[in-house]
Coordinates of C-alpha atoms (C1' of nucleotides) in Angstrom, one line a residue:
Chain A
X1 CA 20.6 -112.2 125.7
X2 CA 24.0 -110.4 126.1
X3 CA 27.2 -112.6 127.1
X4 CA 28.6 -111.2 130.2
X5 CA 32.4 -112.7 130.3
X6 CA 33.7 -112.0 126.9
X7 CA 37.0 -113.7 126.2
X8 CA 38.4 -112.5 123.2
X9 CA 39.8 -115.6 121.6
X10 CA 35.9 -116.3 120.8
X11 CA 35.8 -114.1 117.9
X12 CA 39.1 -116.1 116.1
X13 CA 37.2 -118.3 114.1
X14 CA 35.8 -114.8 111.6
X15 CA 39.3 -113.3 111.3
X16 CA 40.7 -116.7 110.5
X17 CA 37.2 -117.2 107.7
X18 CA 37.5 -113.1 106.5
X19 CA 41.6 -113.0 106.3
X20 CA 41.4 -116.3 104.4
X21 CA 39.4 -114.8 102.0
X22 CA 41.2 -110.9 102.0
X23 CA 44.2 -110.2 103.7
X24 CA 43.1 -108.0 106.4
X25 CA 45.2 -105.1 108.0
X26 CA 45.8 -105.6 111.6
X27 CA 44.0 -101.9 112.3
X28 CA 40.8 -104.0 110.2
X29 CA 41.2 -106.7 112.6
X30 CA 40.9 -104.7 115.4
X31 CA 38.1 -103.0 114.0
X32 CA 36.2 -105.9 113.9
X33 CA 36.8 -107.7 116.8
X34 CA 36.0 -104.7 118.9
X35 CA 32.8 -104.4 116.7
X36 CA 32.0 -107.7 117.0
X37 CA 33.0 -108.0 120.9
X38 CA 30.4 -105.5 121.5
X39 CA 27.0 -107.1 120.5
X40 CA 27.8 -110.9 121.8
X41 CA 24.5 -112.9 121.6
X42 CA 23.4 -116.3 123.0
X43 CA 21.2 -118.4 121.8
X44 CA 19.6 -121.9 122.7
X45 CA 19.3 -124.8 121.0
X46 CA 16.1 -124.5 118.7
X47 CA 15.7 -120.6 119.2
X48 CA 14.9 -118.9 115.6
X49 CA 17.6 -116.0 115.5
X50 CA 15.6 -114.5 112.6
X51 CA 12.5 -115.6 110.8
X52 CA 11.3 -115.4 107.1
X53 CA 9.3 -112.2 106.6
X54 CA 11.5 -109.9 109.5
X55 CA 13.0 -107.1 108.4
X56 CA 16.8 -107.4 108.4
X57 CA 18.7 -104.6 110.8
X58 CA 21.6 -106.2 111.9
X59 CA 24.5 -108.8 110.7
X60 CA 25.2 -111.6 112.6
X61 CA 28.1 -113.1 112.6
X62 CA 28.5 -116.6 114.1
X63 CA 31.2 -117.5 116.5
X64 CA 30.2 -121.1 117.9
X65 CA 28.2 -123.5 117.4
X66 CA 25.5 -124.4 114.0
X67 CA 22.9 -122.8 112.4
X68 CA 20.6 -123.9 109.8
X69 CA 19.3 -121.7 107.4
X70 CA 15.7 -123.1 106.3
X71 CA 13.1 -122.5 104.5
X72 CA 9.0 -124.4 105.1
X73 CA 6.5 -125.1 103.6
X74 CA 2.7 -124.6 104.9
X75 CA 2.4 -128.2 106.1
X76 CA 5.4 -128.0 107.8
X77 CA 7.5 -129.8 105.2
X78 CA 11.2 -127.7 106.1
X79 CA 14.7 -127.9 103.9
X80 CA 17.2 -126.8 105.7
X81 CA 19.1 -124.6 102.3
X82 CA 22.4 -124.7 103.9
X83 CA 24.4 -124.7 107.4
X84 CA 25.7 -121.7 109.2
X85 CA 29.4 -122.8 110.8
X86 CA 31.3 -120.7 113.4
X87 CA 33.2 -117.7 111.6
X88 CA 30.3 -117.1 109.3
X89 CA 28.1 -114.4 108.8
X90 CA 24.4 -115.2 108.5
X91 CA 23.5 -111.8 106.2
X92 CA 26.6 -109.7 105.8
X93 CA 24.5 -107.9 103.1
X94 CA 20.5 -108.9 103.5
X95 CA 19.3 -105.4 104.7
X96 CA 19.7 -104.4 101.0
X97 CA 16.7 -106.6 100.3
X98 CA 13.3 -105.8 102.4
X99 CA 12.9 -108.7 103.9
X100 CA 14.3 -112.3 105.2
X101 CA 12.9 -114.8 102.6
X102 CA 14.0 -117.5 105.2
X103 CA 14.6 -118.3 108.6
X104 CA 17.7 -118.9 110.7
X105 CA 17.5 -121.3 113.7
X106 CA 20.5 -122.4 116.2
X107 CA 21.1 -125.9 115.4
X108 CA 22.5 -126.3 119.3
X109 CA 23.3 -124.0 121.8
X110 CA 24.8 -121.0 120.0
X111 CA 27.1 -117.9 120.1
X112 CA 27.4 -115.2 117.9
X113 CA 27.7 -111.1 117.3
X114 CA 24.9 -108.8 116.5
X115 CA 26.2 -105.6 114.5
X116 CA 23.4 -103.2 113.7
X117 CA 23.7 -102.0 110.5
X118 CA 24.7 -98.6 110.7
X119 CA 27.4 -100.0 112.1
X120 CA 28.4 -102.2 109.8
X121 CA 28.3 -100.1 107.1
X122 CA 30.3 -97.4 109.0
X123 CA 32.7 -100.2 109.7
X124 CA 32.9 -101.2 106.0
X125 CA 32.9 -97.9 104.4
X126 CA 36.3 -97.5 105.9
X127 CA 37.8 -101.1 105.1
X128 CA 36.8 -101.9 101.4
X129 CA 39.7 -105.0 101.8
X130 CA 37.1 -105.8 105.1
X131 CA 34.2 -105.0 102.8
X132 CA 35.2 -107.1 99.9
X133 CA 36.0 -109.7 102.0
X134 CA 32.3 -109.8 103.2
X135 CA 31.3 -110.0 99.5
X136 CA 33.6 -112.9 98.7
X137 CA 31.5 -114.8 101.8
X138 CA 28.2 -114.2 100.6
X139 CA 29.4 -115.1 97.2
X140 CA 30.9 -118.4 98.5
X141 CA 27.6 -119.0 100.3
X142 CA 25.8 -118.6 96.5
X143 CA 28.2 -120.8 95.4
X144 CA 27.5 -123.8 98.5
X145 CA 23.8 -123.1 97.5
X146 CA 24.5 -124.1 93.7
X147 CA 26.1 -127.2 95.3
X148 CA 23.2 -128.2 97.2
X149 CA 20.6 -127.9 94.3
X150 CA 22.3 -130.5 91.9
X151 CA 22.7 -132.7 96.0
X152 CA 19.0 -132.4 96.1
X153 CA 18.5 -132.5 92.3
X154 CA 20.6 -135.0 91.0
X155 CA 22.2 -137.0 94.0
X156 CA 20.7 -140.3 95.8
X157 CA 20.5 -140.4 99.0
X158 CA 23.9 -142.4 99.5
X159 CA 25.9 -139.7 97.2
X160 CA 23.9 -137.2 99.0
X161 CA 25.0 -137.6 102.8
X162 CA 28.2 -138.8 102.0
X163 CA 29.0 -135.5 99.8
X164 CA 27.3 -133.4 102.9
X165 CA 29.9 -134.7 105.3
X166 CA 32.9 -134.3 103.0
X167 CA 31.1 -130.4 102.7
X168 CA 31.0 -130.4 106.7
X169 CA 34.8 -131.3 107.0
X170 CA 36.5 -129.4 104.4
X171 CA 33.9 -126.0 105.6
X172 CA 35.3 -126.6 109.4
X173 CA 38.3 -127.3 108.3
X174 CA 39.5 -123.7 107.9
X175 CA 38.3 -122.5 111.4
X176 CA 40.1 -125.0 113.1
X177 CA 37.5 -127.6 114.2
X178 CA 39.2 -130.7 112.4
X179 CA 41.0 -132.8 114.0
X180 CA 42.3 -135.6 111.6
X181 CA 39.2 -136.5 109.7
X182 CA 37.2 -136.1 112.4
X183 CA 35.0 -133.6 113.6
X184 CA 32.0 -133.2 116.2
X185 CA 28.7 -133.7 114.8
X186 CA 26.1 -132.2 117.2
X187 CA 22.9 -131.6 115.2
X188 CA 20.1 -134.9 114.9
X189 CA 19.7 -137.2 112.6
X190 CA 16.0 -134.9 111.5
X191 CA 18.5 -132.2 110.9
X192 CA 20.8 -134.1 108.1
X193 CA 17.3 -135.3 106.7
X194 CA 15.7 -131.9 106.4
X195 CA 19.3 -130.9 104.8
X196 CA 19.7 -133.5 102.6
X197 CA 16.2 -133.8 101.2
X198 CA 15.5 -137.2 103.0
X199 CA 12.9 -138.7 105.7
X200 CA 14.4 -138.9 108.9
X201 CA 13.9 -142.9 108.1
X202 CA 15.5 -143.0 104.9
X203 CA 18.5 -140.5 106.3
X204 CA 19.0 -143.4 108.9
X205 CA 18.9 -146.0 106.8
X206 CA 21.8 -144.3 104.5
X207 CA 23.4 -144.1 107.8
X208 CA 23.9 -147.5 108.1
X209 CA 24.6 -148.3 104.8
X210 CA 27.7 -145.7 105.0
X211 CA 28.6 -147.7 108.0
X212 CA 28.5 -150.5 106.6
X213 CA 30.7 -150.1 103.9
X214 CA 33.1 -148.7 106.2
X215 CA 32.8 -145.2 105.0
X216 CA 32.2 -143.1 107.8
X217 CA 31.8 -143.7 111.6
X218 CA 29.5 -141.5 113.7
X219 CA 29.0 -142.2 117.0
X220 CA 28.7 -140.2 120.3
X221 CA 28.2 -137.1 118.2
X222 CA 31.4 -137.5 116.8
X223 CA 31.8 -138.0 112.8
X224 CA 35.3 -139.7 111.8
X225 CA 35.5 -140.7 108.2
X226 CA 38.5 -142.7 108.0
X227 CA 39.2 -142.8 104.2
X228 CA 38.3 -139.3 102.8
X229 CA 39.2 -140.0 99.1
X230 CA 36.6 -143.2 99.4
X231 CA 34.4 -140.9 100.7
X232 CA 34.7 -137.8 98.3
X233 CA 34.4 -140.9 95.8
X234 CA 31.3 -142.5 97.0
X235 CA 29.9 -138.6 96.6
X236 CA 31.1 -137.9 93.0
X237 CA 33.0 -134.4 95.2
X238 CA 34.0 -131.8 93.3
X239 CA 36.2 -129.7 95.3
X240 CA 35.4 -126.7 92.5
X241 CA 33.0 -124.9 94.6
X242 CA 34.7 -124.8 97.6
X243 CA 38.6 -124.6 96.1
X244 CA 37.2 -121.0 95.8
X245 CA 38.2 -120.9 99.6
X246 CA 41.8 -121.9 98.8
X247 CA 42.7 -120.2 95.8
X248 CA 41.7 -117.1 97.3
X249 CA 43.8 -118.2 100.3
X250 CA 46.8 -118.7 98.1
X251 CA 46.6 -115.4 96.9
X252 CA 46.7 -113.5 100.2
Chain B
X1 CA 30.4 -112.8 67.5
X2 CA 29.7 -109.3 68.1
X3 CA 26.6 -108.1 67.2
X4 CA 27.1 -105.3 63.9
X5 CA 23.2 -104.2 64.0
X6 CA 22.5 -102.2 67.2
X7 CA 19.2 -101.3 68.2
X8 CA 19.5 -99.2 71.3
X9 CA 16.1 -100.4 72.4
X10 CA 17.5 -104.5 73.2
X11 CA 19.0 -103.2 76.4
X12 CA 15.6 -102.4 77.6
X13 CA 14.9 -105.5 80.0
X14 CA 18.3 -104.7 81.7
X15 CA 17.6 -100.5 82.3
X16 CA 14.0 -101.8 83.7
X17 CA 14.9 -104.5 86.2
X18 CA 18.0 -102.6 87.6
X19 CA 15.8 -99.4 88.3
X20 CA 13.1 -101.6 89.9
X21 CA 15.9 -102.4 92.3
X22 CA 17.2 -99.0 92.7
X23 CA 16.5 -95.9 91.0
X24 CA 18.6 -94.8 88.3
X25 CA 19.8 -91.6 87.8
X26 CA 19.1 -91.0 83.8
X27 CA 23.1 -90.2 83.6
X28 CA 23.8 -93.8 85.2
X29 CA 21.2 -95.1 82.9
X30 CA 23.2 -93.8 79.8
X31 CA 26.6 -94.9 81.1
X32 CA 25.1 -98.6 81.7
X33 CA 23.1 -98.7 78.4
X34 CA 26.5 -97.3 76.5
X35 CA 28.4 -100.1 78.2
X36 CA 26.1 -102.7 77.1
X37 CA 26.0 -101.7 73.5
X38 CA 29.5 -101.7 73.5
X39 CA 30.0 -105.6 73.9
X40 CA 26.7 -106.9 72.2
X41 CA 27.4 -111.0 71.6
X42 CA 24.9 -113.9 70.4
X43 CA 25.2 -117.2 71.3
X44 CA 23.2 -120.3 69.9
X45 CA 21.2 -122.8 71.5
X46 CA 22.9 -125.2 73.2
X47 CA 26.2 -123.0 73.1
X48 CA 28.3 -122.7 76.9
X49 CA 29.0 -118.9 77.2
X50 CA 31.2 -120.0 80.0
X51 CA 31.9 -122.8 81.9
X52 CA 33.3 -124.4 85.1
X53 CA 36.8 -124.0 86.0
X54 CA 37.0 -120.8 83.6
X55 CA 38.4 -117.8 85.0
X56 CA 36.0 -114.8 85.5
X57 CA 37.4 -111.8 83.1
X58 CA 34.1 -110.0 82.5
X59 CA 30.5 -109.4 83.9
X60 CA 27.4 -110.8 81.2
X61 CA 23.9 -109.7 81.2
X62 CA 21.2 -111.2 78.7
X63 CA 19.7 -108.9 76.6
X64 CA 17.4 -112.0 75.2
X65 CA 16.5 -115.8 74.9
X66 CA 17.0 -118.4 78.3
X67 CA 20.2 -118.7 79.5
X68 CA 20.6 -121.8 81.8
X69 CA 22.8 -121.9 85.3
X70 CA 24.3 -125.5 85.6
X71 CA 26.3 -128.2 87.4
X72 CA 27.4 -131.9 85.6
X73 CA 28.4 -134.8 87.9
X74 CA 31.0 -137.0 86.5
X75 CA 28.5 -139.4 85.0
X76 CA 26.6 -137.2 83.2
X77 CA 23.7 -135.6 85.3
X78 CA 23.1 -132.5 85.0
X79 CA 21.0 -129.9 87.5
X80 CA 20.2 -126.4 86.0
X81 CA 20.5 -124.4 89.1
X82 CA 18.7 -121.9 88.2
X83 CA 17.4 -120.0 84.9
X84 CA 18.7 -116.7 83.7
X85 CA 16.2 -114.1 81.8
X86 CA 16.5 -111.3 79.3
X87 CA 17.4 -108.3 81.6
X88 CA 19.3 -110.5 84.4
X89 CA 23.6 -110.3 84.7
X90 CA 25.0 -114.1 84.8
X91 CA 27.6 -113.3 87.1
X92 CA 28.0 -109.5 88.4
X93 CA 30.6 -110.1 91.0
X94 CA 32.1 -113.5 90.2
X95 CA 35.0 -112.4 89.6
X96 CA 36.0 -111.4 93.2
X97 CA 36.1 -115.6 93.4
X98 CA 38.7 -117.2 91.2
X99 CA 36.9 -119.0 88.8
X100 CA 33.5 -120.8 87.9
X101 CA 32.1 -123.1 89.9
X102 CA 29.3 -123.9 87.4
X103 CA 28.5 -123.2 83.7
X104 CA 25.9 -121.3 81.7
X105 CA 24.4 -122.3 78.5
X106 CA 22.4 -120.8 76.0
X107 CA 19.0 -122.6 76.2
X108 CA 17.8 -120.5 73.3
X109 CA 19.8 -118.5 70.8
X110 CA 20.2 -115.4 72.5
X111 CA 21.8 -112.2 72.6
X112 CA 24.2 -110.8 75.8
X113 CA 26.3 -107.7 76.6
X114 CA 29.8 -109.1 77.8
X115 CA 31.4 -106.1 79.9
X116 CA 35.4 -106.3 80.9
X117 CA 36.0 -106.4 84.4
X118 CA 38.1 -103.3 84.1
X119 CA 35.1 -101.7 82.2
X120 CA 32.5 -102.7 85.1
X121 CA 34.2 -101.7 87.6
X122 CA 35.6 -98.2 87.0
X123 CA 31.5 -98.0 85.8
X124 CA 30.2 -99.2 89.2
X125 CA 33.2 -96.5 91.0
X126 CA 30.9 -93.8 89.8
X127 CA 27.7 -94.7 90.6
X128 CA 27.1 -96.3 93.9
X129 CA 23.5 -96.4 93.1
X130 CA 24.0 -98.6 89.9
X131 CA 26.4 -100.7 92.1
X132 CA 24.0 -101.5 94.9
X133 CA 21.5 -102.2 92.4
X134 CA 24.1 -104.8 91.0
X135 CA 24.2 -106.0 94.4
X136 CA 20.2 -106.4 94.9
X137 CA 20.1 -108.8 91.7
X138 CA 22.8 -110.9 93.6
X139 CA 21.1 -111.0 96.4
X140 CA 17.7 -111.7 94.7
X141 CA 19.6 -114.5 92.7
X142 CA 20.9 -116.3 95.9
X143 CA 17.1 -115.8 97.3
X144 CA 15.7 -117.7 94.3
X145 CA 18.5 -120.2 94.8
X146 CA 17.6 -120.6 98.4
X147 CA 13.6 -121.5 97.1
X148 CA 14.8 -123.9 94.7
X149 CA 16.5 -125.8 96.8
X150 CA 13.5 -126.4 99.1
X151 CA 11.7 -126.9 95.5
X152 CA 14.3 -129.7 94.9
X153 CA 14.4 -131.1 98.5
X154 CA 10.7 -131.1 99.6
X155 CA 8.2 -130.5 97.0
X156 CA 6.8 -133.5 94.9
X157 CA 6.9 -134.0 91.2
X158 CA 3.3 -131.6 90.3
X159 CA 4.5 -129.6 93.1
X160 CA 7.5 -128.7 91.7
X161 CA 6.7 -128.2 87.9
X162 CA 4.0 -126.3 89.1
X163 CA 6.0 -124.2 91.3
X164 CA 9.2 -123.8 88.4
X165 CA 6.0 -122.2 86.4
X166 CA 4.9 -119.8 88.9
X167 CA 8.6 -118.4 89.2
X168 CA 9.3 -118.6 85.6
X169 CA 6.1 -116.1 85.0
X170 CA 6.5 -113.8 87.6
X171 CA 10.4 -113.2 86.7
X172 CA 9.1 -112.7 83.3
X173 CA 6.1 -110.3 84.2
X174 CA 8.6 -107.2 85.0
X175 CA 10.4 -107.1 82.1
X176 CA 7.2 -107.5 80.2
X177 CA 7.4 -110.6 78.7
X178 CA 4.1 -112.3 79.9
X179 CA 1.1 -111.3 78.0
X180 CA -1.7 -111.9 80.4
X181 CA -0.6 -115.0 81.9
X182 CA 1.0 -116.7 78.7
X183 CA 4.6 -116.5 78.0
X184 CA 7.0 -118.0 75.7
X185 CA 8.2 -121.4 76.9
X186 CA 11.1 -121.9 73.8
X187 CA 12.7 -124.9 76.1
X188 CA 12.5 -128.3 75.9
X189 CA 11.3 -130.9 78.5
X190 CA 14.8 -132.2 79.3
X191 CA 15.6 -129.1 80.2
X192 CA 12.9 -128.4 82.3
X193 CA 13.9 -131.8 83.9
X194 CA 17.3 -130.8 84.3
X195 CA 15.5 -128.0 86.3
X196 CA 13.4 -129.9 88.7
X197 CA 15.5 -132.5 89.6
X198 CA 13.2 -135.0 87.3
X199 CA 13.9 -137.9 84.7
X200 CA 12.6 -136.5 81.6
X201 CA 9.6 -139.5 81.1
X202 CA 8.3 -138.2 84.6
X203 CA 8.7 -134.3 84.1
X204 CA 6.4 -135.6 80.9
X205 CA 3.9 -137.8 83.3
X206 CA 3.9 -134.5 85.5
X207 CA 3.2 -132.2 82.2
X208 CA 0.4 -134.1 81.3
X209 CA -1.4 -134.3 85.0
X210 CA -1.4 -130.7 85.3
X211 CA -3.1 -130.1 81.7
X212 CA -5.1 -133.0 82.9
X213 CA -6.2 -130.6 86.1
X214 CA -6.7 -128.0 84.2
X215 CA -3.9 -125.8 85.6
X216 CA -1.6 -125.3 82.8
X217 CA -2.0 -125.2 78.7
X218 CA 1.2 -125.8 77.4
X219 CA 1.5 -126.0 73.2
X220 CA 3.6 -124.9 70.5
X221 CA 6.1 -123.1 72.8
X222 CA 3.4 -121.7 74.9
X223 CA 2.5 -121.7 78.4
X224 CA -0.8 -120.1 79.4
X225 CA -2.0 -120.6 83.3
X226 CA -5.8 -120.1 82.8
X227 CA -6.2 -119.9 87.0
X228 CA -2.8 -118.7 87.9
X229 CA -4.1 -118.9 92.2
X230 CA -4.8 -121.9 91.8
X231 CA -1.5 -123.1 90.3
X232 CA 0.2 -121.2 93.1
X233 CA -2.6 -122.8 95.6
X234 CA -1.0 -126.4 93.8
X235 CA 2.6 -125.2 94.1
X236 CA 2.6 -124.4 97.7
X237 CA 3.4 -121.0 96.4
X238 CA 5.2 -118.5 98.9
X239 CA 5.9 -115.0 97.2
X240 CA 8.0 -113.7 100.0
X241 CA 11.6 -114.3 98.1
X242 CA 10.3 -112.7 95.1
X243 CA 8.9 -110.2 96.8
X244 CA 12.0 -109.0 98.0
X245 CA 11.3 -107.0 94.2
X246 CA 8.3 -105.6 94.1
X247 CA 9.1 -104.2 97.9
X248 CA 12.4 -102.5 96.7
X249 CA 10.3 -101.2 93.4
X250 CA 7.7 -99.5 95.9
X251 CA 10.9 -98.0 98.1
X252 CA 11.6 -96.3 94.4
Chain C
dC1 C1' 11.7 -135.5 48.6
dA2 C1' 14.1 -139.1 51.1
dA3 C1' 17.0 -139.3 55.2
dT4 C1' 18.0 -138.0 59.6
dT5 C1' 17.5 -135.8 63.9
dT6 C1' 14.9 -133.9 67.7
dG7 C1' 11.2 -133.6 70.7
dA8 C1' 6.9 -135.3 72.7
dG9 C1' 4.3 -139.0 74.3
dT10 C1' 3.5 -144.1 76.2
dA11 C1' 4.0 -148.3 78.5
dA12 C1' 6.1 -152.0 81.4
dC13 C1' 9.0 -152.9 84.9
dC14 C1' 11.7 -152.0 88.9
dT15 C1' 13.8 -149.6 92.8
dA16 C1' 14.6 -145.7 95.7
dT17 C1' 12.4 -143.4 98.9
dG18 C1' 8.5 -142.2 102.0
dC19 C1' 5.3 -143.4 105.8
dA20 C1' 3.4 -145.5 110.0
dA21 C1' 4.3 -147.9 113.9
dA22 C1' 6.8 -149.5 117.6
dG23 C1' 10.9 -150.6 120.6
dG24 C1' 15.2 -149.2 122.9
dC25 C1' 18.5 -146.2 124.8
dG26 C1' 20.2 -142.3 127.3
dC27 C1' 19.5 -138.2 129.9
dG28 C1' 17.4 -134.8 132.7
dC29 C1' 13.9 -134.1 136.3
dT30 C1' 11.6 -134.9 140.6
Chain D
dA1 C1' 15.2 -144.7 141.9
dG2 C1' 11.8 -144.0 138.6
dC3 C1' 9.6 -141.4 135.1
dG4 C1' 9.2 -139.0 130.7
dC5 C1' 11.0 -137.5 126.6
dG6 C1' 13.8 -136.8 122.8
dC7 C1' 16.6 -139.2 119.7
dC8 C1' 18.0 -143.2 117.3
dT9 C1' 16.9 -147.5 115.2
dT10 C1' 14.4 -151.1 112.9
dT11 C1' 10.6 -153.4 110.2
dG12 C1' 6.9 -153.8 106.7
dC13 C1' 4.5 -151.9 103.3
dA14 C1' 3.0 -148.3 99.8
dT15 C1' 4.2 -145.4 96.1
dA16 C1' 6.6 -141.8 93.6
dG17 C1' 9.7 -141.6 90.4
dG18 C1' 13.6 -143.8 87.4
dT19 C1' 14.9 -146.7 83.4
dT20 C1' 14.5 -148.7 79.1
dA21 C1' 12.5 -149.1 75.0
dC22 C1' 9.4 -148.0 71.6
dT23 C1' 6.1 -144.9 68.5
dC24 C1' 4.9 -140.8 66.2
dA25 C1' 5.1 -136.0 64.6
dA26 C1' 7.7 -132.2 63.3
dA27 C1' 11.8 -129.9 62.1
dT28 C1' 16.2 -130.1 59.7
dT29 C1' 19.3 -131.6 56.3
dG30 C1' 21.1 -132.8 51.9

DNA sequence: CAATTTGAGTAACCTATGCAAAGGCGCGCT
DNA sequence: AGCGCGCCTTTGCATAGGTTACTCAAATTG
């Protein structure tokens, strides 16, 4: 459904994410913003915004709230294969392939910009700073996937939540949604299992345990970890994947 | 070491899988296969052709043998991410990101094309086809990524395995290394533990259920699947993200 | 050809994780 | 206010999978 009132500080989060990772002309900026002001989208909490097997025409790009990109299984056994934060793009590229191979579902209540794809392209064949810094996105998303198979492959379930939050905080970090070590934490508990590989039981049960030993407090959908180094420790973090963000930063 | 004998025929694989991606002009097929010959390299088993932390100065692609994708945790475990074949590039575009967020090993001796950065991109300038084709096999890469983590996070031990074997021969099938449905299988069982999230004692208690069911025949480095439905049937098999190949081939 | 290494296969034991069931809390709806 | 429902939480129990340690065969080395 289109957004009527469109206030224009809703699209700050992307050029924060994109001019992090390219140093983006101001004529760029505008480009975008104007692109992206024109195909807001809502959706509500649960709603798929694209399924496995659609063909892909468009780009979304999210500008509040979080996705989950997931995949399933036939008996309804779902992973979620990564999260989707505002100032991300869910597919900058996926309309070279045929078809999604997975589905994208709002988390919670959602907003975000459709661009159809001849616009995009028409958009980037004029910005190749824009365009690479698309490229550097999905590449960064390749390189949070790779982090999430040795999570699921290698991790226990302790290591494995705590090194999801320390993910969480230094991926919202950038777009401004950190405050201190704390940040708002608004999907379920079934959510962080089906991310983390766990039962909704056990994922509760970890919950406790990282309470207990005073490693994180989450309450009233809030998540505050008050010793991040204990944390990142606790998770055997390795900031490698996601210094990619950083470096890149530095260079603008 | 670079290669002295150069049979024009080992870059094969690559000119096949690109072109089932996009099709090649015979002109970009030359330019790519001179390329290639250019920087011909071997590696030995167990050798790192580059690893995490490294910068990224040039583009790889595997001519032949296994080449592995992996992470290391502090303590030791290891997760292969993901398995790279004779015909796939290790790293196309990694070099937009500052350096490696994982490593690659040589799981077999094998031999690679290394191309400089400079090289591959003045290359890619000219032919926007060969480029987007580059693109696809990024793309495909992060779509297998995606299924293995749903491999790692929901499927059980048998499922797992059987799935792993599934992918491994249908990756193999179009560059025509899987007679009937037998391949080569020149790793060992750690590795394939490494690659299903498994201890090695339980990859072995998995190896011997599913000769037990009939479903795979795996001796003296070879794996034959005498029903390969119903492996697929035991693997919860989805082809939609390697689809996303045989669609693109059919576009041709 | 002995010495060594590497990989595959087993077994015993133990623990991390899954599963089923049930209760409590908070929130929106009527 | 009262109801229903989604979400969180807890408990008890079952089991998949990890760990350690050992054997054996085959490959590699000297």
């Amino acid at each position: 459904m289109p957004l009527s009132t469109a206030d224009r500080s809703v699209v700050e989060p992307v050029i924060r994410r994109l001019s992090a990772l390219r140093p983006l002309s101001s004529e760029a900026r505008a480009l975008l913003e104007y692109a992206l002001l024109e195909g807001l989208q809502r959706a509500g909490s649960g709603e798929d915004l694209i399924a496995e097997g659609d063909p892909v025409d468009a780009v979304r790009v999210l500008l509040s709230g979080w996705l989950g990109r997931y995949k399933m299984l036939e008996d309804g056994r779902r992973q979620i294969v990564n999260f989707i934060f505002p100032g991300e793009s869910c597919d900058a590229h996926a309309y070279l392939l045929s078809e999604m191979d997975h589905s994208i579902v709002a988390l919670t209540p959602a907003v975000y910009a459709e661009i159809k794809r001849a616009r995009f392209e028409s958009l980037l064949a004029n910005n190749p700073t824009l365009s690479e810094a698309f490229w550097c996105e999905t590449l960064l998303s390749s390189a949070i996937q790779r982090e999430w198979a040795i999570n699921l492959g290698r991790r226990v379930a302790l290591e494995r939540v705590a090194h999801l939050f320390c993910e969480i905080l230094e991926r919202l970090r950038p777009v401004g949604m950190v405050d201190g070590n704390s940040c708002l934490m608004p999907v379920t508990q079934m959510d962080l299992a089906d991310a983390t590989g766990l039962s909704v039981v056990h994922l509760n049960r970890t919950l406790q345990e990282l309470r207990a030993a005073g490693l994180v407090v989450l309450r009233e959908r809030t998540l505050t970890i008050p010793d991040l180094d204990a944390l990142k420790n606790a998770a055997l973090y390795s900031p490698s994947y996601l210094r990619l963000y950083r470096t890149t930063e530095a260079v603008r």
